[in-house]
Amino acid sequence: MSTLKKLQTTGNAINQIKADYTPSRRSLTEFSPPDRNFCRSHTNVCGLRNLGRTCYINSALQCITNIKPLTSLLITSRQNNQMLTPVSIAYTDLILEMLYMNVTSASPVALKEKISELCSRFASFHQQDSYEFLNILIDVLCQDLCPNSAHVDSSADSAIVHGNIKSLIKCLECKKDLSSYEFFTSLPLPIPTSSSVRYKKENGMLTWLRYIFPALTHHVDVSLTMKECFDLLTKPETLSEYGQWYCNECGRLTNAEKKLNLWTLPKILILQLKRFTYDLSNNNKINTFVDYPLENLDLSDYVINPDYDRTTRYNLVAVSVHSGSLSGGHYTAFAQNFDTKRWYHFNDENVRDVSSKNEIITADACILVYIQQALLSSEVD
């Protein structure tokens, strides 16, 4: 998967920054957290200042700042003087300012500078992809906090945002197959195109299916479910023509079938709805409405690991929203305060209560953050 490869190449830059690490001189005492178990008293809601087309940064940060297990672990590590990269330090200091400095807005400028050292694209003040920014930040944080959690046999307690995918490639000529495992910190979900959607009567209910006469699509309110996105993600893919696979058994390039399945799930599940498409001719945004649940997202149908015994159910805690076009869009976020459980809408410095949960479900959603229900019920930090 392209996301996984990006994260692996980023690792070299992260290791270089670790080698050049210089401890921050900023004292934790200036933030005056009430106690080490800070989550018990977290009620402050803080916006983020727009530095100039940096709404993509603010949207991503509001999503993960409200992830209780990750935020708690970062602050504990900072309080214990654990060795952290400058990116992790800048992010943790920003969290502390947002939580304890009694301000209505904070500036992400220090974090932006440190991220730009990893990826120069973010040094400019042009709008960028919020998902790419989030991926780099999450990867740095996880390498600092849980360096071994990417392994398939890693401790479940350390796998906060790490999951594993099983990839199975089968030669269509000799029928031999090869299995491999790849870790992920987020899952990009493909969106079936609206021109291929239709209604079909099945089991007495209307369900959305693909492959229909395009002329019919404008007569219906086209929408999709998360199940359809996951079905497309795990659908077998034929590798042929220019994408053939080299089969060691056959000793040459052959046609093959590739299938992805979930093997282990993270405590925090970050999903990207792949709304943006890029090619040599033009760039497009897919505006199809995807109906994602606020509660009880169940992935049991997609986990094939026979020994996996952890929960497969998730509740939504944050949404990154992109309104407008690729050239002139704007990022905002919906996020649930992990202490009060109240939902807020974050538009840079402006923060407001969400009057109805219906507005959280939007056709402009591009990043969804879910948390395992077991964490919510047990209040595990």
Coordinates of C-alpha atoms in Angstrom, one line a residue:
M1 CA 0.0 0.0 0.0
S2 CA 1.3 3.4 -0.9
T3 CA 0.7 4.8 2.6
L4 CA 2.8 2.1 4.2
K5 CA 5.7 2.8 1.8
K6 CA 5.5 6.6 2.6
L7 CA 5.8 5.9 6.3
Q8 CA 8.8 3.6 5.8
T9 CA 10.7 6.2 3.9
T10 CA 9.8 8.8 6.4
G11 CA 11.5 6.6 9.1
N12 CA 15.0 7.4 7.8
A13 CA 14.4 11.2 8.3
I14 CA 13.0 10.5 11.7
N15 CA 16.1 8.5 12.8
Q16 CA 18.3 11.4 11.6
I17 CA 16.3 13.9 13.7
K18 CA 16.7 11.5 16.7
A19 CA 20.5 11.6 16.2
D20 CA 20.4 15.4 16.3
Y21 CA 18.1 15.5 19.3
T22 CA 18.5 18.3 21.7
P23 CA 16.2 18.3 24.8
S24 CA 13.7 21.1 25.0
R25 CA 14.4 23.7 27.7
R26 CA 10.7 24.5 28.1
S27 CA 9.7 23.6 31.6
L28 CA 6.6 21.4 32.1
T29 CA 5.8 23.3 35.4
E30 CA 4.7 26.4 33.4
F31 CA 1.7 24.4 32.3
S32 CA 0.7 23.4 35.8
P33 CA -1.3 20.3 35.0
P34 CA -3.5 19.5 38.0
D35 CA -2.2 15.9 38.4
R36 CA -0.6 13.1 36.4
N37 CA -4.0 11.6 35.6
F38 CA -4.8 14.7 33.6
C39 CA -7.7 13.2 31.7
R40 CA -9.9 13.3 34.7
S41 CA -10.1 17.1 34.6
H42 CA -9.8 17.9 30.9
T43 CA -12.6 20.2 30.0
N44 CA -10.9 23.1 28.2
V45 CA -11.7 23.5 24.5
C46 CA -9.2 25.4 22.5
G47 CA -9.0 26.5 18.8
L48 CA -5.9 26.7 16.6
R49 CA -4.7 29.8 14.8
N50 CA -4.5 29.8 11.0
L51 CA -1.0 30.7 10.1
G52 CA -2.0 31.2 6.4
R53 CA -3.7 28.3 4.6
T54 CA -2.8 26.0 7.4
C55 CA -6.4 24.9 8.1
Y56 CA -5.3 21.4 7.1
I57 CA -2.9 21.3 10.1
N58 CA -5.6 22.5 12.5
S59 CA -8.1 20.0 11.3
A60 CA -5.7 17.1 11.7
L61 CA -4.6 18.2 15.2
Q62 CA -8.1 18.7 16.5
C63 CA -8.8 15.1 15.5
I64 CA -5.9 13.5 17.3
T65 CA -5.7 15.8 20.3
N66 CA -9.0 14.3 21.4
I67 CA -7.6 10.7 21.4
K68 CA -7.4 10.0 25.1
P69 CA -5.0 7.1 25.1
L70 CA -2.5 8.8 22.8
T71 CA -2.7 12.2 24.6
S72 CA -2.3 10.6 28.0
L73 CA 0.7 8.6 27.0
L74 CA 2.5 11.6 25.4
I75 CA 2.0 13.8 28.5
T76 CA 3.2 11.0 30.8
S77 CA 6.3 10.4 28.6
R78 CA 7.0 14.1 28.7
Q79 CA 6.6 14.3 32.5
N80 CA 8.9 11.3 32.9
N81 CA 11.6 13.0 30.7
Q82 CA 11.5 10.2 28.1
M83 CA 13.6 10.8 25.1
L84 CA 11.4 12.2 22.4
T85 CA 12.0 13.7 19.0
P86 CA 11.6 17.4 18.5
V87 CA 8.3 16.7 16.6
S88 CA 6.9 14.8 19.6
I89 CA 8.1 17.5 22.0
A90 CA 6.5 20.3 19.9
Y91 CA 3.2 18.4 19.7
T92 CA 3.1 17.6 23.4
D93 CA 3.9 21.2 24.3
L94 CA 1.0 22.3 22.1
I95 CA -1.3 19.8 23.8
L96 CA -0.3 21.1 27.2
E97 CA -0.9 24.7 26.2
M98 CA -4.3 23.8 24.8
L99 CA -5.3 22.0 28.0
Y100 CA -3.8 24.0 30.8
M101 CA -3.0 27.6 29.7
N102 CA -6.6 28.7 29.8
V103 CA -6.4 30.1 26.3
T104 CA -9.1 30.1 23.6
S105 CA -6.7 29.5 20.8
A106 CA -3.1 28.3 20.4
S107 CA -0.5 28.5 17.6
P108 CA 0.8 25.3 15.9
V109 CA 3.8 27.2 14.4
A110 CA 6.5 25.3 16.4
L111 CA 5.1 22.0 15.4
K112 CA 4.8 23.0 11.7
E113 CA 8.4 24.0 11.7
K114 CA 9.5 20.6 13.1
I115 CA 7.3 18.7 10.7
S116 CA 8.7 20.7 7.8
E117 CA 12.2 19.4 8.7
L118 CA 10.8 15.9 7.9
C119 CA 8.9 16.9 4.8
S120 CA 9.8 20.2 3.1
R121 CA 6.4 20.4 1.4
F122 CA 4.8 21.5 4.7
A123 CA 7.3 24.4 5.0
S124 CA 5.2 26.5 2.6
F125 CA 1.9 28.3 3.3
H126 CA 0.1 26.6 0.5
Q127 CA -2.8 24.3 1.4
Q128 CA -1.8 20.7 1.7
D129 CA -3.4 17.3 2.3
S130 CA -4.5 17.0 5.9
Y131 CA -4.3 13.2 5.7
E132 CA -0.6 13.3 4.6
F133 CA 0.2 15.7 7.5
L134 CA -1.6 13.5 10.0
N135 CA 0.2 10.4 8.7
I136 CA 3.7 11.8 9.2
L137 CA 2.8 13.1 12.7
I138 CA 1.2 9.8 13.8
D139 CA 4.2 7.9 12.5
V140 CA 6.7 10.0 14.5
L141 CA 4.6 9.8 17.7
C142 CA 4.3 6.0 17.4
Q143 CA 8.0 5.5 16.7
D144 CA 8.8 7.5 19.9
L145 CA 6.2 5.9 22.1
C146 CA 5.8 2.3 20.8
P147 CA 8.8 1.5 18.6
N148 CA 8.0 -2.2 18.5
S149 CA 4.2 -2.1 18.1
A150 CA 4.4 -2.4 14.3
H151 CA 5.4 -6.1 14.6
V152 CA 2.7 -8.7 13.9
D153 CA 3.5 -10.4 17.3
S154 CA 3.8 -7.1 19.2
S155 CA 2.0 -6.6 22.5
A156 CA -1.6 -5.6 22.1
D157 CA -1.2 -3.0 24.8
S158 CA 1.4 -1.1 22.8
A159 CA -0.6 -1.1 19.5
I160 CA -2.4 2.2 20.1
V161 CA -2.8 3.0 16.4
H162 CA -0.9 0.1 14.8
G163 CA -2.8 -2.6 13.0
N164 CA -1.8 -5.3 10.6
I165 CA -3.0 -6.3 7.1
K166 CA -2.5 -9.7 5.6
S167 CA -1.7 -9.6 1.9
L168 CA -2.3 -12.8 -0.1
I169 CA -1.0 -13.1 -3.7
K170 CA -1.9 -16.2 -5.6
C171 CA -0.4 -17.2 -9.0
L172 CA -3.3 -17.9 -11.4
E173 CA -1.1 -20.4 -13.3
C174 CA 0.5 -22.6 -10.8
K175 CA -2.0 -21.7 -8.0
K176 CA 0.8 -21.2 -5.4
D177 CA 0.3 -18.3 -3.0
L178 CA 2.4 -16.1 -0.9
S179 CA 1.3 -14.4 2.3
S180 CA 2.9 -11.2 3.8
Y181 CA 2.0 -8.9 6.7
E182 CA 2.1 -5.1 6.6
F183 CA 1.5 -2.7 9.5
F184 CA -0.7 0.3 9.1
T185 CA -1.3 3.4 11.2
S186 CA -4.3 4.4 9.1
L187 CA -6.4 2.8 6.4
P188 CA -7.2 4.5 3.1
L189 CA -10.7 3.4 2.0
P190 CA -11.6 3.6 -1.6
I191 CA -15.0 5.1 -2.5
P192 CA -17.0 3.3 -5.2
T193 CA -17.8 5.8 -7.9
S194 CA -21.3 7.2 -8.0
S195 CA -21.6 6.4 -11.7
S196 CA -21.5 2.7 -10.9
V197 CA -24.2 2.7 -8.1
R198 CA -27.7 1.3 -8.4
Y199 CA -30.5 0.0 -6.4
K200 CA -31.3 -3.7 -6.1
K201 CA -34.0 -5.5 -4.2
E202 CA -32.3 -8.0 -1.9
N203 CA -33.7 -9.8 1.1
G204 CA -36.7 -7.5 1.1
M205 CA -34.5 -4.3 1.5
L206 CA -33.0 -1.8 -0.8
T207 CA -29.2 -2.1 -0.9
W208 CA -26.6 -0.3 -2.9
L209 CA -24.8 -2.3 -5.5
R210 CA -22.4 -1.5 -8.3
Y211 CA -22.4 -1.8 -12.1
I212 CA -25.6 -0.1 -13.4
F213 CA -26.8 2.1 -16.2
P214 CA -25.3 5.5 -15.5
A215 CA -28.5 7.2 -16.6
L216 CA -30.3 6.0 -13.6
T217 CA -28.0 7.5 -11.0
H218 CA -29.3 11.1 -11.2
H219 CA -32.8 9.8 -10.2
V220 CA -31.7 8.6 -6.8
D221 CA -30.0 10.1 -3.8
V222 CA -26.6 8.4 -4.3
S223 CA -24.9 7.4 -1.1
L224 CA -22.8 4.6 0.2
T225 CA -22.1 2.7 3.4
M226 CA -18.9 2.0 5.2
K227 CA -19.5 -1.7 4.4
E228 CA -19.2 -1.0 0.7
C229 CA -15.9 0.8 1.2
F230 CA -14.5 -2.0 3.2
D231 CA -15.8 -4.5 0.7
L232 CA -14.0 -2.7 -2.1
L233 CA -10.8 -2.5 0.0
T234 CA -10.8 -6.3 0.5
K235 CA -12.0 -7.2 -2.9
P236 CA -9.6 -9.5 -4.9
E237 CA -7.5 -7.5 -7.4
T238 CA -6.2 -9.1 -10.6
L239 CA -2.6 -8.4 -11.4
S240 CA -2.2 -8.7 -15.2
E241 CA -0.6 -7.0 -18.2
Y242 CA 1.6 -4.2 -16.9
G243 CA 1.1 -5.2 -13.3
Q244 CA 2.0 -8.9 -13.5
W245 CA 3.6 -10.6 -10.5
Y246 CA 6.9 -12.5 -10.6
C247 CA 6.2 -16.1 -9.4
N248 CA 9.2 -17.9 -8.0
E249 CA 7.5 -21.2 -8.7
C250 CA 7.0 -20.5 -12.4
G251 CA 10.2 -18.5 -12.7
R252 CA 8.6 -15.6 -14.7
L253 CA 6.0 -12.9 -14.6
T254 CA 2.5 -14.3 -14.4
N255 CA -1.1 -13.1 -13.9
A256 CA -2.0 -13.2 -10.2
E257 CA -4.7 -12.3 -7.7
K258 CA -4.1 -10.1 -4.7
K259 CA -6.3 -9.8 -1.7
L260 CA -6.1 -7.8 1.5
N261 CA -7.6 -8.7 4.8
L262 CA -7.4 -7.2 8.3
W263 CA -5.2 -9.3 10.6
T264 CA -5.1 -7.2 13.8
L265 CA -6.9 -4.0 14.7
P266 CA -5.5 -0.9 16.6
K267 CA -7.1 0.7 19.6
I268 CA -7.5 3.9 17.6
L269 CA -8.6 3.4 14.0
I270 CA -7.9 6.2 11.6
L271 CA -9.7 5.9 8.3
Q272 CA -9.2 8.0 5.2
L273 CA -12.1 8.3 2.7
K274 CA -10.2 8.6 -0.5
R275 CA -12.0 11.6 -1.9
F276 CA -9.1 13.0 -3.9
T277 CA -8.0 11.5 -7.2
Y278 CA -4.9 12.6 -9.1
D279 CA -3.7 11.8 -12.6
L280 CA -1.7 13.4 -15.4
S281 CA -4.7 15.1 -16.9
N282 CA -6.6 16.5 -13.8
N283 CA -7.3 16.3 -10.1
N284 CA -10.8 15.6 -8.8
K285 CA -12.7 15.3 -5.6
I286 CA -15.3 12.6 -5.1
N287 CA -18.3 14.1 -3.4
T288 CA -20.3 10.9 -2.9
F289 CA -22.0 10.8 0.5
V290 CA -20.6 7.9 2.7
D291 CA -22.9 7.1 5.7
Y292 CA -20.5 6.3 8.5
P293 CA -21.8 5.4 12.0
L294 CA -21.3 7.4 15.2
E295 CA -21.4 4.1 17.1
N296 CA -20.9 0.4 16.6
L297 CA -18.7 0.3 13.5
D298 CA -18.1 -3.5 13.5
L299 CA -15.2 -4.9 11.5
S300 CA -15.6 -8.5 12.5
D301 CA -16.4 -9.5 8.9
Y302 CA -13.0 -8.3 7.7
V303 CA -10.6 -9.7 10.4
I304 CA -9.5 -13.2 9.3
N305 CA -7.0 -13.9 12.1
P306 CA -8.3 -17.0 13.9
D307 CA -6.5 -16.0 17.1
Y308 CA -7.7 -12.4 17.3
D309 CA -9.8 -12.1 20.4
R310 CA -10.1 -8.3 20.9
T311 CA -13.1 -6.2 20.2
T312 CA -13.9 -5.3 16.6
R313 CA -16.4 -2.6 17.5
Y314 CA -15.6 1.1 17.4
N315 CA -17.2 4.5 18.2
L316 CA -16.5 7.7 16.3
V317 CA -14.5 10.4 18.2
A318 CA -13.4 12.8 15.4
V319 CA -14.0 13.8 11.7
S320 CA -11.8 15.9 9.5
V321 CA -13.9 17.7 6.9
H322 CA -12.9 19.3 3.6
S323 CA -15.4 21.6 2.0
G324 CA -15.0 23.1 -1.5
S325 CA -12.8 22.0 -4.3
L326 CA -9.1 20.9 -4.4
S327 CA -8.0 24.3 -5.5
G328 CA -10.1 26.4 -3.1
G329 CA -11.2 24.2 -0.2
H330 CA -11.2 24.6 3.5
Y331 CA -10.6 22.1 6.3
T332 CA -12.5 22.0 9.6
A333 CA -13.1 19.2 12.2
F334 CA -15.7 17.7 14.4
A335 CA -14.3 16.2 17.6
Q336 CA -15.7 14.7 20.9
N337 CA -14.2 15.9 24.1
F338 CA -13.0 12.7 25.8
D339 CA -13.9 13.9 29.2
T340 CA -17.3 15.6 28.8
K341 CA -18.3 13.5 25.7
R342 CA -19.6 16.7 24.1
W343 CA -19.1 17.3 20.4
Y344 CA -17.5 20.5 19.0
H345 CA -17.0 21.9 15.6
F346 CA -13.5 23.4 15.1
N347 CA -12.9 26.0 12.4
D348 CA -9.4 27.3 13.1
E349 CA -9.8 29.6 16.1
N350 CA -13.5 29.4 16.1
V351 CA -15.1 26.6 18.3
R352 CA -18.8 26.0 18.8
D353 CA -21.0 23.3 20.3
V354 CA -22.5 20.8 17.9
S355 CA -26.3 21.3 18.1
S356 CA -27.2 18.1 16.4
K357 CA -25.2 15.0 15.9
N358 CA -26.7 14.8 12.4
E359 CA -24.3 17.5 11.2
I360 CA -21.3 15.3 12.1
I361 CA -22.3 12.9 9.3
T362 CA -21.3 14.9 6.2
A363 CA -20.5 14.2 2.6
D364 CA -17.3 16.3 3.0
A365 CA -15.8 13.9 5.6
C366 CA -12.3 12.8 4.6
I367 CA -10.7 11.4 7.8
L368 CA -12.6 9.4 10.4
V369 CA -11.1 8.6 13.8
Y370 CA -12.7 5.7 15.8
I371 CA -11.8 4.3 19.2
Q372 CA -12.5 0.7 20.4
Q373 CA -15.6 0.5 22.5
A374 CA -13.6 -1.5 25.1
L375 CA -11.5 1.5 25.9
L376 CA -14.5 3.7 26.4
S377 CA -16.2 1.2 28.8
S378 CA -13.1 0.5 30.8
E379 CA -11.7 4.1 30.8
V380 CA -8.2 2.8 30.0
D381 CA -5.7 5.6 29.5

